[in-house]
Amino acid sequence: MLRIGLTGDWRHGDAALGGDRAATAVELAHGVLALELDGVDITGGRAEGPLLPALEALLRAVAHLVSGGRRGAVSFRDGAVQLLLRRRGAEALLSLALLERPARLAAGEVAVDLGALAAAALEASAELCAELGRDGRAGRRAGAAARQLRLATTRAERPGPTDGGQAREAPPLPPPPTCPGQAGSLQLDLLLDDEEALALDPAEPADLGALLAVGRLRLDTSDGVRLLDLAGLPILALRDLAAGVEDSARALRRGDRSVVLRLGGIGRASAALTLDLQAGTLARDGGGEPVRASALDLAGAVLAAAGALAERATGRSERHASNPALLQLLAEAAAARDHLADLLAGDQRLGVLPSPPRAEAATGPSQAPLAAGRLRRVTLRRTAEAHVGEPIGPGLVAAGRIAVAAGRDALLALEPATGRVAWRAAGAEQLLAAAAGLLLLRRGDTLEALELRSGILRWRHPLLGDRPTSAAASPRGPVLLAGPGALTALDPRSGHATWRRPLPGASGLWLSALGSLAAVASDAGVVHGVGQDGALAWRVRGPGPALAAPRLVCGLLASLHAAGPAAVLLLVDPVSGERRGEVPLDVRPVGAPLPFAGGLVVGGLAGGEAVLIHLVPGRGRRWEVGAPLAGPPLLAAGGDRLLAADAAGALAALDRQGRLAWSLPPAAEGGAAPWLVRGVAVAARDGLALLDAASGRTLAHAALPAPARLAATPELALTALDAGGTVTTWATTGHVSVVG
């Protein structure tokens, strides 16, 4: 005997009070739909969720089967649980799939009489309709819900012919790429009990449900050793294997020795495979000798099996060519394989750049003295105040005599010396870069380029692929856009894409544009050298995830990488990609390396102490000193001074030899990274403070909310932006100095 039971909360609480509260309670009624066969719930209590949509979906699925359809599905728990219905003659086969990893078939193809299933669904619908309409307690919205159920019930009682509709055309499925692993070392086969289960009726959607056919997944070696023979829903096990390959790539990046891939079968049955990443072996759960097979071999087998499934599915129905679940499986399997291949490839030198890379021109503020003699006092005068909303990206961009404040509400270009608004524009979600005279912005799913000095819109285009993470440009080169797993070059005049370079396995990219070379360091720990035409010139495997964009210093490319609790500075010849050494650091860096005194300064923390390290590429570290700061150091350099600040407003100035020139204790508020310009230190200390860079003596002070960003023009006109988005500009007048 088949019965559908509904257990929910619409009979209690607010639903018993009447009115709108009752209506809302009925609409949101949460409960369990039980499919009881001879008193046993096939779903095991897992068919849990909002009852009204669940029962409606069940009635529609039953109506579809009664009218001759092949299959139907009902989702619970936001799609994590799927009740599958498939018609076989006069019977309906009921299955319950659990999609969370490890995905498994909790109940497999329990046969029930289709007429009995329809009758049980109608009875449950009638019971719920009666409850909803009883005494009018649920109001108008509950009545509408009852009418929806009755409409679905009518379809189940008197199903008509299904409507085929028009299938959306889609590009053909991409062929699986060839695998760079050992050819044929592993063979993964997907066997289905009924191949016709992949066929689609005109009214059935091409989705994951259309691929949930019962069968087996088998994994064998080229020597005939069987590592896996798992009954269940093969497509789910294949998806979990693809995700497991990506897990093995992440484990390889972390330096783990092994990774276990767990798969679910039917009921409580399960299987596991252990990949030894160092030995290059694969072993099945429950014993047996490990076989020689690498993670890359498994990745190739998974990708080949996904491609074979795609061919079989499209052979049964061309509409599977647009099946998003199939396309996602192919994309994830290929991305995981490429990620592993990239990690295992090691260093490669693939070509020679047509011309040597160029270091970025020095764009720091002038260090010429503000006045002759010894500066004694500077007068600050506020010239403007405005609001741009929550800061985005760097928040402030200095460009000659103007500063651009960027926030979610507005972009505002100001002349700090006069307070004049040079231009204004709408706010944005992301400020990606200010390079080659352009501001590169993301507004929603649109990429825009504004001319930095005029605010004129140069171009606007929809985003290509995922949302970008960074951008860069050199004066005569393309605009380079870094996103998850790819680098794209855009024409700076039109914004049209000129090439796209996949970089597998990287979700975050650090980017530098160096003339003929784009240096790209990834969170996968790999540094790529890419030419202006998109050709890969070289790749170097770093010791860990990149922490900052590479810098060209002293003719070498310096890339900062995490290495456990500390870091390593990797040095590479930018033309050939040849390693030129690694400099281990005793700190966990904070921020990017800063050019200073013919080398780089790295600031970080070691045992809670702020530490500054000066390195010269090719010569190693010159000095390492502790700084009297209470937190991570924020750095600025100019002339022969290095200035470090912390979030509490403490300051420390060092000379080129790393000797402490002066320091100031924490203030009540700090926040912004300091500036050094015209022999003056600009810092956030209880507002805006100007200090003599040589002695640390206070020259001027303005009380205002703690600046989160600071910028200065060559004339020492200042812009401050706080965390709330208020921007103020300041002119400096009345310089008093002592000559002689």
XYZ file of C-alpha atoms in Angstrom:
740
model
C 0.000 0.000 0.000
C 1.327 3.417 -0.972
C 0.526 6.519 1.029
C 1.852 10.095 0.902
C 1.913 11.719 4.308
C 2.451 15.382 5.101
C 3.872 16.459 8.435
C 4.087 20.242 8.844
C 3.602 23.229 11.079
C 0.639 24.883 9.316
C -1.741 23.439 11.904
C 0.010 25.196 14.771
C 1.297 28.584 15.889
C 0.458 31.571 13.719
C -1.612 29.465 11.303
C -4.230 29.004 14.025
C -4.585 32.736 14.654
C -6.224 33.713 11.384
C -5.613 36.749 9.194
C -2.368 37.698 7.465
C -0.167 35.988 10.056
C -1.992 32.734 9.366
C -1.685 33.207 5.599
C 2.029 33.821 5.848
C 2.456 30.802 8.120
C 0.654 28.556 5.634
C 2.672 29.871 2.667
C 5.930 29.235 4.530
C 4.781 25.978 6.121
C 7.807 23.728 6.479
C 7.476 20.014 6.853
C 8.256 16.521 5.598
C 6.711 14.740 2.647
C 6.731 11.006 3.341
C 6.328 8.368 0.602
C 5.255 5.350 2.633
C 5.276 1.946 0.956
C 3.847 -0.688 3.278
C 4.495 1.625 6.202
C 8.147 2.398 5.322
C 9.105 5.919 4.220
C 11.150 5.576 1.031
C 12.713 9.014 1.604
C 13.825 8.238 5.143
C 12.515 11.609 6.346
C 14.852 13.508 4.013
C 12.135 15.019 1.779
C 12.002 18.125 3.927
C 11.164 21.700 2.980
C 8.268 24.048 2.141
C 5.240 21.778 1.711
C 3.165 23.724 -0.809
C 5.747 23.931 -3.608
C 6.897 20.365 -2.886
C 3.409 18.919 -3.276
C 2.762 21.039 -6.376
C 6.000 19.775 -7.939
C 5.092 16.181 -7.083
C 1.662 16.557 -8.669
C 3.202 18.031 -11.838
C 5.742 15.196 -12.023
C 3.032 12.557 -11.578
C 0.864 14.243 -14.226
C 3.818 14.185 -16.611
C 4.369 10.457 -16.072
C 0.668 9.629 -16.384
C 0.540 11.528 -19.689
C 3.390 9.426 -21.092
C 6.453 11.328 -19.947
C 9.639 9.460 -19.043
C 10.754 11.190 -15.868
C 10.123 13.846 -13.253
C 11.888 15.260 -10.218
C 11.067 17.065 -6.983
C 13.728 19.112 -5.149
C 14.124 19.493 -1.398
C 16.615 21.361 0.786
C 17.525 23.874 -1.922
C 18.251 21.123 -4.430
C 20.519 19.062 -2.173
C 17.921 16.256 -2.100
C 16.237 15.071 -5.299
C 13.249 12.763 -5.492
C 13.461 11.142 -8.938
C 10.508 9.568 -10.737
C 10.890 7.408 -13.869
C 8.171 5.585 -15.760
C 8.538 1.920 -16.685
C 5.356 0.672 -18.283
C 2.584 0.859 -15.699
C 5.061 1.403 -12.892
C 6.874 4.413 -11.507
C 10.441 3.934 -10.261
C 11.195 6.162 -7.279
C 14.752 7.099 -6.289
C 16.185 9.528 -3.774
C 19.496 11.226 -4.625
C 21.577 13.167 -2.082
C 23.757 15.630 -4.006
C 26.059 16.912 -1.257
C 29.548 15.376 -1.359
C 29.919 12.497 -1.274
C 26.772 12.307 -3.432
C 24.882 9.026 -3.242
C 21.672 7.236 -4.100
C 19.852 6.886 -0.763
C 17.028 4.839 -2.310
C 17.360 3.256 -5.739
C 14.457 2.727 -8.146
C 11.733 1.448 -5.851
C 8.916 0.258 -8.115
C 5.353 1.376 -7.330
C 2.160 1.251 -9.340
C 1.797 4.520 -11.275
C -1.951 4.618 -10.712
C -1.470 4.077 -6.974
C 1.114 6.881 -6.910
C -1.280 9.256 -8.666
C -4.092 8.319 -6.278
C -1.869 8.847 -3.229
C -0.741 12.250 -4.530
C -4.340 13.294 -5.153
C -5.365 12.164 -1.672
C -2.544 14.130 -0.039
C -3.465 17.174 -2.109
C -7.107 16.913 -1.121
C -6.129 16.649 2.544
C -3.940 19.758 2.365
C -6.549 21.702 0.377
C -9.118 20.880 3.040
C -6.755 22.059 5.755
C -6.027 25.316 3.941
C -9.668 26.134 3.387
C -11.010 25.062 6.780
C -12.804 27.849 8.635
C -11.225 30.452 6.342
C -8.507 30.887 8.940
C -5.642 31.309 6.457
C -7.158 34.206 4.575
C -6.908 35.061 0.869
C -3.317 33.922 0.334
C -4.018 30.475 1.761
C -7.037 30.267 -0.529
C -4.844 31.070 -3.498
C -2.417 28.326 -2.428
C -5.302 25.876 -2.247
C -6.398 26.857 -5.767
C -2.857 26.233 -7.036
C -2.926 22.748 -5.552
C -6.339 22.023 -7.058
C -5.061 23.130 -10.485
C -2.081 20.788 -10.186
C -4.447 18.054 -8.994
C -6.613 18.533 -12.090
C -3.568 18.062 -14.287
C -2.706 14.842 -12.455
C -6.304 13.552 -12.827
C -6.733 14.508 -16.497
C -3.301 14.938 -18.015
C -3.181 16.226 -21.543
C -0.478 15.846 -24.138
C 2.836 17.364 -23.163
C 4.014 20.547 -24.839
C 7.325 20.114 -26.545
C 8.061 23.829 -26.884
C 11.185 25.062 -28.617
C 14.567 23.912 -27.430
C 17.186 26.662 -27.168
C 20.057 26.120 -29.548
C 23.496 25.984 -28.035
C 27.016 25.485 -29.310
C 28.153 21.860 -29.493
C 29.874 20.405 -26.495
C 33.631 20.961 -26.643
C 35.725 17.867 -27.293
C 37.715 16.745 -24.267
C 41.300 18.008 -24.447
C 44.098 15.497 -24.625
C 45.587 14.648 -21.263
C 49.273 15.296 -20.626
C 49.409 12.423 -18.136
C 50.421 8.852 -18.920
C 48.226 7.782 -21.799
C 45.962 4.905 -20.885
C 47.332 4.377 -17.359
C 43.777 4.634 -15.967
C 40.443 3.859 -17.605
C 37.213 5.224 -16.091
C 33.999 3.696 -17.455
C 30.455 4.870 -16.827
C 27.921 2.031 -17.238
C 24.170 2.644 -17.261
C 21.501 0.046 -16.533
C 19.304 1.617 -19.221
C 20.928 3.802 -21.878
C 17.501 5.130 -22.839
C 17.406 6.918 -19.481
C 19.430 9.684 -21.147
C 16.744 10.311 -23.783
C 14.597 13.422 -23.418
C 10.939 13.980 -24.143
C 10.118 17.346 -25.764
C 8.746 18.800 -22.506
C 11.589 17.571 -20.300
C 14.395 19.996 -19.446
C 18.010 19.164 -20.199
C 19.413 19.472 -16.687
C 21.097 17.411 -13.991
C 17.911 15.431 -13.428
C 18.058 14.213 -17.026
C 21.474 12.660 -16.320
C 20.596 10.930 -13.044
C 20.458 7.423 -14.455
C 21.269 4.353 -12.353
C 24.387 2.402 -13.209
C 28.000 1.806 -12.174
C 31.311 3.645 -12.252
C 34.409 1.506 -12.788
C 38.064 2.517 -12.597
C 40.727 0.156 -13.963
C 44.441 0.373 -14.616
C 46.021 -0.499 -17.949
C 47.185 -3.749 -16.285
C 43.634 -4.783 -15.474
C 43.647 -3.910 -11.769
C 40.182 -2.755 -10.724
C 40.325 0.133 -8.279
C 36.651 1.070 -8.226
C 33.332 -0.612 -8.993
C 30.593 1.518 -7.494
C 26.864 1.140 -8.096
C 24.646 4.209 -7.850
C 24.248 7.311 -9.986
C 27.480 7.429 -12.032
C 27.105 11.082 -12.992
C 27.208 12.071 -9.310
C 30.268 9.935 -8.602
C 31.929 11.437 -11.684
C 31.180 14.955 -10.430
C 32.655 14.092 -7.040
C 35.773 12.655 -8.692
C 36.237 15.887 -10.674
C 35.927 17.857 -7.442
C 38.356 15.416 -5.808
C 40.929 16.078 -8.531
C 40.680 19.798 -7.751
C 41.077 18.923 -4.054
C 44.285 17.061 -4.917
C 45.601 20.150 -6.735
C 44.945 22.273 -3.653
C 46.588 19.620 -1.463
C 49.627 19.664 -3.751
C 49.849 23.441 -3.368
C 49.699 23.084 0.418
C 52.419 20.447 0.364
C 50.179 17.652 1.693
C 51.467 14.133 1.218
C 48.166 12.521 0.248
C 44.475 13.140 -0.288
C 41.469 10.830 0.120
C 38.632 10.984 -2.432
C 35.340 9.719 -1.007
C 32.424 8.586 -3.174
C 28.879 7.559 -2.328
C 26.972 4.619 -3.806
C 23.538 3.197 -3.074
C 22.187 3.499 0.445
C 25.081 3.468 2.885
C 27.528 1.966 0.409
C 30.611 4.060 -0.239
C 34.118 3.898 -1.644
C 37.337 5.824 -1.265
C 40.518 6.292 -3.258
C 43.787 7.465 -1.708
C 46.172 9.492 -3.850
C 49.754 9.608 -2.617
C 50.900 12.897 -4.135
C 54.561 12.362 -3.344
C 54.891 8.710 -4.379
C 52.561 9.052 -7.383
C 50.375 6.084 -6.444
C 46.661 5.394 -6.160
C 45.085 2.885 -3.758
C 41.532 1.725 -3.197
C 39.814 1.701 0.146
C 39.849 -1.583 2.037
C 43.227 -2.945 1.050
C 45.148 -3.842 -2.042
C 48.556 -2.733 -3.192
C 48.882 0.857 -4.426
C 49.269 1.129 -8.183
C 51.482 3.526 -10.062
C 49.085 6.296 -11.061
C 49.377 10.006 -10.414
C 46.754 12.617 -9.685
C 47.254 13.820 -13.255
C 46.489 10.333 -14.594
C 43.239 10.309 -12.614
C 42.408 13.801 -13.844
C 42.844 12.644 -17.448
C 40.615 9.625 -16.866
C 37.886 11.779 -15.297
C 37.991 14.232 -18.195
C 37.865 11.429 -20.753
C 34.883 9.844 -18.965
C 33.080 13.196 -18.879
C 33.676 13.595 -22.612
C 32.391 10.075 -23.284
C 29.265 10.772 -21.224
C 28.678 13.964 -23.206
C 28.879 12.049 -26.494
C 26.464 9.386 -25.275
C 24.012 11.922 -23.893
C 23.970 14.055 -27.055
C 23.554 10.845 -29.069
C 20.293 10.225 -27.198
C 19.136 13.846 -27.377
C 20.792 16.804 -29.089
C 19.353 19.035 -26.375
C 21.997 17.692 -23.986
C 24.449 19.895 -25.915
C 23.019 22.793 -23.892
C 22.658 20.827 -20.646
C 24.237 23.160 -18.050
C 25.062 20.263 -15.710
C 26.990 18.494 -18.482
C 28.769 21.660 -19.568
C 29.709 22.393 -15.952
C 31.062 18.868 -15.460
C 33.242 19.174 -18.581
C 34.482 22.625 -17.563
C 35.293 21.568 -13.989
C 37.045 18.374 -15.095
C 39.133 20.281 -17.649
C 39.961 23.068 -15.173
C 41.029 20.567 -12.502
C 43.196 18.661 -15.002
C 44.806 21.894 -16.266
C 45.385 23.081 -12.693
C 47.237 19.885 -11.835
C 49.208 19.941 -15.076
C 50.268 23.520 -14.402
C 51.385 22.699 -10.867
C 53.372 19.652 -11.960
C 54.950 21.177 -15.039
C 57.751 22.939 -13.108
C 59.792 25.732 -14.642
C 59.514 26.217 -18.400
C 61.199 28.554 -20.846
C 59.017 28.694 -23.933
C 60.250 31.717 -25.852
C 62.364 34.860 -25.838
C 60.781 38.279 -25.462
C 61.250 40.589 -28.482
C 62.651 43.327 -26.222
C 63.716 43.540 -22.574
C 61.012 44.445 -20.048
C 60.990 47.968 -18.712
C 60.633 48.934 -15.087
C 57.766 51.275 -14.389
C 58.834 54.899 -14.479
C 59.220 56.457 -11.074
C 55.980 58.256 -10.311
C 56.560 59.101 -6.665
C 56.110 62.655 -5.397
C 58.928 65.181 -5.642
C 61.372 65.297 -2.724
C 62.733 68.781 -3.551
C 62.612 70.941 -0.388
C 59.385 72.819 0.113
C 61.317 75.913 1.163
C 64.924 76.982 1.534
C 66.619 76.291 4.865
C 65.091 74.462 7.831
C 61.315 74.248 7.605
C 59.610 75.384 10.832
C 55.895 75.694 10.167
C 53.274 74.978 7.510
C 49.730 76.335 7.518
C 46.918 74.005 6.430
C 43.782 75.446 4.791
C 40.761 73.287 3.971
C 39.665 73.883 0.365
C 36.822 71.383 -0.164
C 34.746 68.638 1.440
C 32.504 66.089 -0.282
C 31.120 62.568 0.071
C 31.765 59.668 -2.327
C 30.479 56.708 -0.285
C 32.340 53.621 0.813
C 35.836 53.711 -0.744
C 36.618 51.229 -3.515
C 40.037 49.897 -4.482
C 42.823 52.290 -3.496
C 40.172 54.941 -2.751
C 42.443 57.826 -3.806
C 44.371 58.150 -7.060
C 46.904 60.977 -7.412
C 47.431 62.272 -10.958
C 49.606 65.373 -11.099
C 47.707 68.323 -9.651
C 44.427 66.429 -9.192
C 43.311 63.584 -6.938
C 40.439 61.238 -7.745
C 38.360 59.992 -4.799
C 36.570 56.753 -5.690
C 33.568 55.420 -3.790
C 30.410 53.414 -4.327
C 28.301 56.581 -4.544
C 30.496 58.789 -6.714
C 33.861 59.411 -8.334
C 35.180 62.916 -7.766
C 38.300 64.507 -9.257
C 39.476 67.514 -7.238
C 42.299 70.031 -7.366
C 43.343 69.965 -3.699
C 45.187 73.287 -3.923
C 42.010 75.185 -4.912
C 39.149 72.800 -4.102
C 37.931 72.996 -7.717
C 36.022 69.957 -8.997
C 37.750 68.834 -12.184
C 35.073 66.238 -13.006
C 32.596 63.901 -11.361
C 31.040 60.571 -12.305
C 28.749 57.924 -10.890
C 30.132 55.496 -8.316
C 31.238 51.960 -9.050
C 31.600 48.558 -7.384
C 35.286 48.149 -8.210
C 38.256 50.358 -9.133
C 40.613 47.953 -10.847
C 43.479 50.182 -11.931
C 44.656 53.658 -12.758
C 47.149 53.145 -15.569
C 48.042 54.485 -19.013
C 45.911 57.576 -18.354
C 42.768 55.530 -17.681
C 40.628 54.623 -14.691
C 39.357 51.084 -15.126
C 36.056 50.505 -13.308
C 33.505 47.768 -12.869
C 29.861 48.760 -12.593
C 27.738 45.633 -12.180
C 28.665 43.324 -15.065
C 30.061 46.157 -17.161
C 33.663 47.252 -17.560
C 34.305 50.977 -18.175
C 37.361 53.080 -18.857
C 37.387 56.797 -17.947
C 40.105 59.214 -18.949
C 41.913 59.982 -15.720
C 42.342 63.733 -16.176
C 38.977 64.555 -17.787
C 36.569 61.831 -16.608
C 35.408 61.313 -20.210
C 34.121 57.820 -20.921
C 36.596 56.165 -23.286
C 34.683 52.887 -23.689
C 32.188 50.561 -22.016
C 31.800 46.794 -22.582
C 30.144 43.808 -20.898
C 32.513 41.729 -18.791
C 34.210 38.791 -20.452
C 34.020 35.810 -18.110
C 34.172 36.110 -14.335
C 34.625 39.352 -12.456
C 38.226 40.567 -12.645
C 40.515 40.787 -9.646
C 43.127 43.285 -10.901
C 44.317 45.195 -13.959
C 47.442 46.927 -15.214
C 48.752 48.698 -18.293
C 52.003 50.071 -19.651
C 52.083 53.359 -21.639
C 52.246 51.762 -25.099
C 50.843 48.331 -24.365
C 47.383 46.795 -23.926
C 45.236 47.051 -20.824
C 45.665 43.747 -19.011
C 42.762 42.335 -17.048
C 43.341 39.510 -14.564
C 40.451 37.298 -13.546
C 39.979 33.815 -12.095
C 42.066 31.503 -14.258
C 42.768 33.859 -17.178
C 44.575 36.989 -18.348
C 42.856 39.149 -20.979
C 44.347 41.956 -23.070
C 42.155 44.893 -24.089
C 42.833 47.560 -26.690
C 43.170 50.779 -24.605
C 41.456 52.845 -27.331
C 38.383 50.682 -27.919
C 38.306 48.213 -25.018
C 37.977 45.266 -27.392
C 39.692 42.051 -26.319
C 42.785 41.266 -28.402
C 43.734 37.971 -26.732
C 42.971 35.807 -23.726
C 45.509 33.574 -21.968
C 44.167 30.776 -19.705
C 46.123 30.349 -16.470
C 44.719 27.166 -14.894
C 44.101 26.789 -11.199
C 44.477 30.452 -10.283
C 41.576 32.202 -8.608
C 43.648 35.268 -7.691
C 46.262 36.935 -9.886
C 48.838 39.629 -9.096
C 49.757 41.566 -12.202
C 52.502 43.921 -13.412
C 52.730 45.433 -16.909
C 56.393 45.915 -17.835
C 56.451 46.986 -21.464
C 57.055 43.850 -23.522
C 56.269 41.626 -20.550
C 53.260 41.003 -18.344
C 54.422 39.377 -15.117
C 51.577 37.425 -13.523
C 51.911 35.764 -10.118
C 49.067 33.574 -8.896
C 47.692 32.185 -5.668
C 48.659 28.800 -7.126
C 52.272 29.860 -6.575
C 53.223 30.103 -10.256
C 54.762 33.159 -11.942
C 54.098 33.527 -15.674
C 55.831 35.769 -18.162
C 53.438 36.704 -20.978
C 54.391 38.687 -24.072
C 52.331 41.534 -25.526
C 50.874 39.124 -28.086
C 49.629 36.774 -25.346
C 52.295 34.137 -25.977
C 53.640 32.476 -22.857
C 57.355 33.270 -22.639
C 58.127 31.364 -19.435
C 56.713 30.030 -16.178
C 58.384 29.543 -12.808
C 56.997 27.595 -9.864
C 57.212 29.630 -6.675
C 57.451 28.259 -3.136
C 53.854 29.190 -2.270
C 50.966 31.528 -3.100
C 51.980 34.939 -4.406
C 51.421 37.797 -1.977
C 51.927 40.828 -4.243
C 52.492 41.895 -7.823
C 56.033 41.183 -9.093
C 58.442 44.149 -9.263
C 61.310 44.767 -11.676
C 64.329 45.882 -9.636
C 68.018 45.903 -10.583
C 67.231 44.030 -13.808
C 65.541 41.129 -12.014
C 61.912 40.300 -11.428
C 61.175 39.988 -7.702
C 58.044 38.063 -6.679
C 56.957 37.713 -3.051
C 55.501 34.341 -1.997
C 54.149 32.827 1.204
C 56.177 29.958 2.613
C 54.510 28.536 5.703
C 54.357 31.199 8.433
C 56.982 33.350 6.662
C 57.780 34.271 3.061
C 60.317 34.002 0.253
C 61.347 36.551 -2.359
C 61.736 34.718 -5.676
C 64.129 36.279 -8.204
C 63.718 35.581 -11.923
C 65.450 36.764 -15.103
C 62.551 38.590 -16.816
C 63.765 37.801 -20.346
C 64.559 34.087 -20.098
C 62.524 33.081 -17.036
C 65.631 31.574 -15.458
C 65.667 31.420 -11.656
C 68.217 33.733 -10.115
C 67.712 32.753 -6.497
C 65.373 32.887 -3.528
C 65.715 35.050 -0.436
C 63.994 33.568 2.644
C 62.340 36.090 4.927
C 61.670 35.724 8.632
C 58.416 37.685 8.540
C 54.920 37.312 7.221
C 54.784 40.329 4.866
C 52.129 42.997 5.029
C 51.599 44.693 1.676
C 53.758 44.747 -1.435
C 57.537 45.277 -1.446
C 58.472 48.960 -1.740
C 61.385 50.253 -3.869
C 63.950 52.041 -1.688
C 67.689 52.733 -1.771
C 68.390 50.662 -4.880
C 66.450 47.649 -3.649
C 63.208 46.606 -2.020
C 61.857 46.954 1.499
C 59.525 44.290 2.867
C 57.561 45.043 6.013
C 55.857 42.454 8.170
C 55.426 40.895 11.570
C 57.656 38.416 13.363
C 56.532 37.290 16.809
C 54.203 40.295 17.020
C 57.029 42.758 16.315
C 57.077 45.003 13.255
C 60.144 44.158 11.165
C 61.562 45.887 8.083
C 63.910 44.075 5.687
C 65.902 45.734 2.903
C 66.964 43.488 0.015
C 68.926 44.099 -3.163
C 68.081 41.505 -5.855
C 71.178 39.520 -6.724
C 72.955 40.579 -3.515
C 70.617 39.402 -0.781
C 69.440 41.285 2.290
C 71.327 44.397 3.377
C 69.643 44.923 6.729
C 66.792 43.779 8.938
C 65.542 45.914 11.815
C 62.664 46.018 14.252
C 60.496 49.125 14.197
C 58.860 50.665 17.319
C 55.319 50.079 16.055
C 52.347 48.360 17.649
C 51.057 46.619 14.508
C 51.682 45.804 10.849
C 53.836 48.478 9.162
C 52.444 50.761 6.442
C 55.340 52.073 4.345
C 56.314 55.133 2.336
C 59.708 55.989 0.835
C 61.193 59.175 -0.532
C 64.767 60.311 -1.034
C 66.906 58.933 1.784
C 63.982 58.343 4.178
C 61.824 55.293 4.807
C 58.697 55.982 6.851
C 56.687 53.278 8.602
C 53.333 53.813 10.342
C 50.820 51.587 12.076
C 47.044 51.719 12.435
C 47.362 53.501 15.808
C 49.297 56.438 14.379
C 52.794 55.474 15.585
C 55.607 56.471 13.216
C 59.224 55.434 12.650
C 61.660 56.972 10.148
C 64.791 55.126 8.962
C 67.710 56.126 6.767
C 69.196 54.153 3.854
C 71.306 52.041 6.219
C 68.281 51.012 8.307
C 69.190 53.269 11.241
C 66.287 54.762 13.194
C 66.223 58.539 12.626
C 63.212 59.316 14.818
C 59.947 57.806 16.041
C 56.627 58.884 17.552
C 54.408 56.863 19.908
C 50.843 55.801 19.016
C 48.129 58.480 18.936
C 44.436 58.108 19.636
C 43.709 57.394 15.945
C 45.729 56.453 12.874
C 44.809 54.428 9.832
C 46.201 55.567 6.478
C 49.528 54.715 4.896
C 51.835 57.758 5.141
C 53.319 59.879 2.341
C 56.730 61.508 1.948
C 56.745 64.591 -0.284
C 58.969 67.684 -0.473
C 60.803 66.685 2.717
C 57.509 66.494 4.645
C 55.940 63.386 6.178
C 52.148 63.300 5.779
C 50.531 60.927 8.276
C 47.270 60.040 10.002
C 47.731 60.981 13.687
C 44.546 62.139 15.421
C 43.572 63.627 12.087
C 46.008 64.959 9.505
C 49.600 65.607 10.614
C 52.528 67.129 8.718
C 55.996 66.449 10.118
C 59.528 67.304 9.134
C 60.876 64.146 7.495
C 64.380 64.794 8.794
C 63.548 65.328 12.484
C 59.933 64.259 13.064
C 59.010 67.747 14.333
C 55.327 68.652 13.842
C 54.825 71.309 11.160
C 51.012 71.374 11.013
C 47.975 69.479 12.254
C 44.263 69.400 11.359
C 41.660 67.631 13.465
C 39.344 65.440 11.373
C 38.044 61.850 11.402
C 40.829 59.325 10.956
C 41.864 59.244 7.279
C 41.793 55.792 5.692
C 43.628 57.050 2.577
C 45.945 59.969 1.897
C 47.315 61.533 -1.288
C 49.600 64.503 -2.009
C 50.392 66.596 -5.090
C 53.895 67.880 -5.970
C 52.955 71.239 -4.342
C 52.033 69.471 -1.092
C 48.314 69.941 -1.617
C 46.630 67.100 0.286
C 43.571 64.877 -0.010
C 42.196 62.762 2.827
C 39.462 60.129 2.568
C 37.935 58.489 5.634
C 36.339 55.052 5.878
C 32.852 56.546 5.643
C 33.585 58.150 2.278
C 34.079 61.791 3.304
C 36.850 63.413 1.285
C 38.566 66.660 2.270
C 41.225 68.626 0.399
C 43.861 70.908 1.907
C 46.201 73.586 0.633
C 49.498 74.315 2.401
C 50.386 77.979 2.761
C 52.566 80.196 4.943
C 55.742 78.125 4.861
C 58.117 79.410 7.555
C 61.758 78.332 7.435
C 65.094 79.372 8.837
C 67.873 80.015 6.336
C 71.495 79.887 7.390
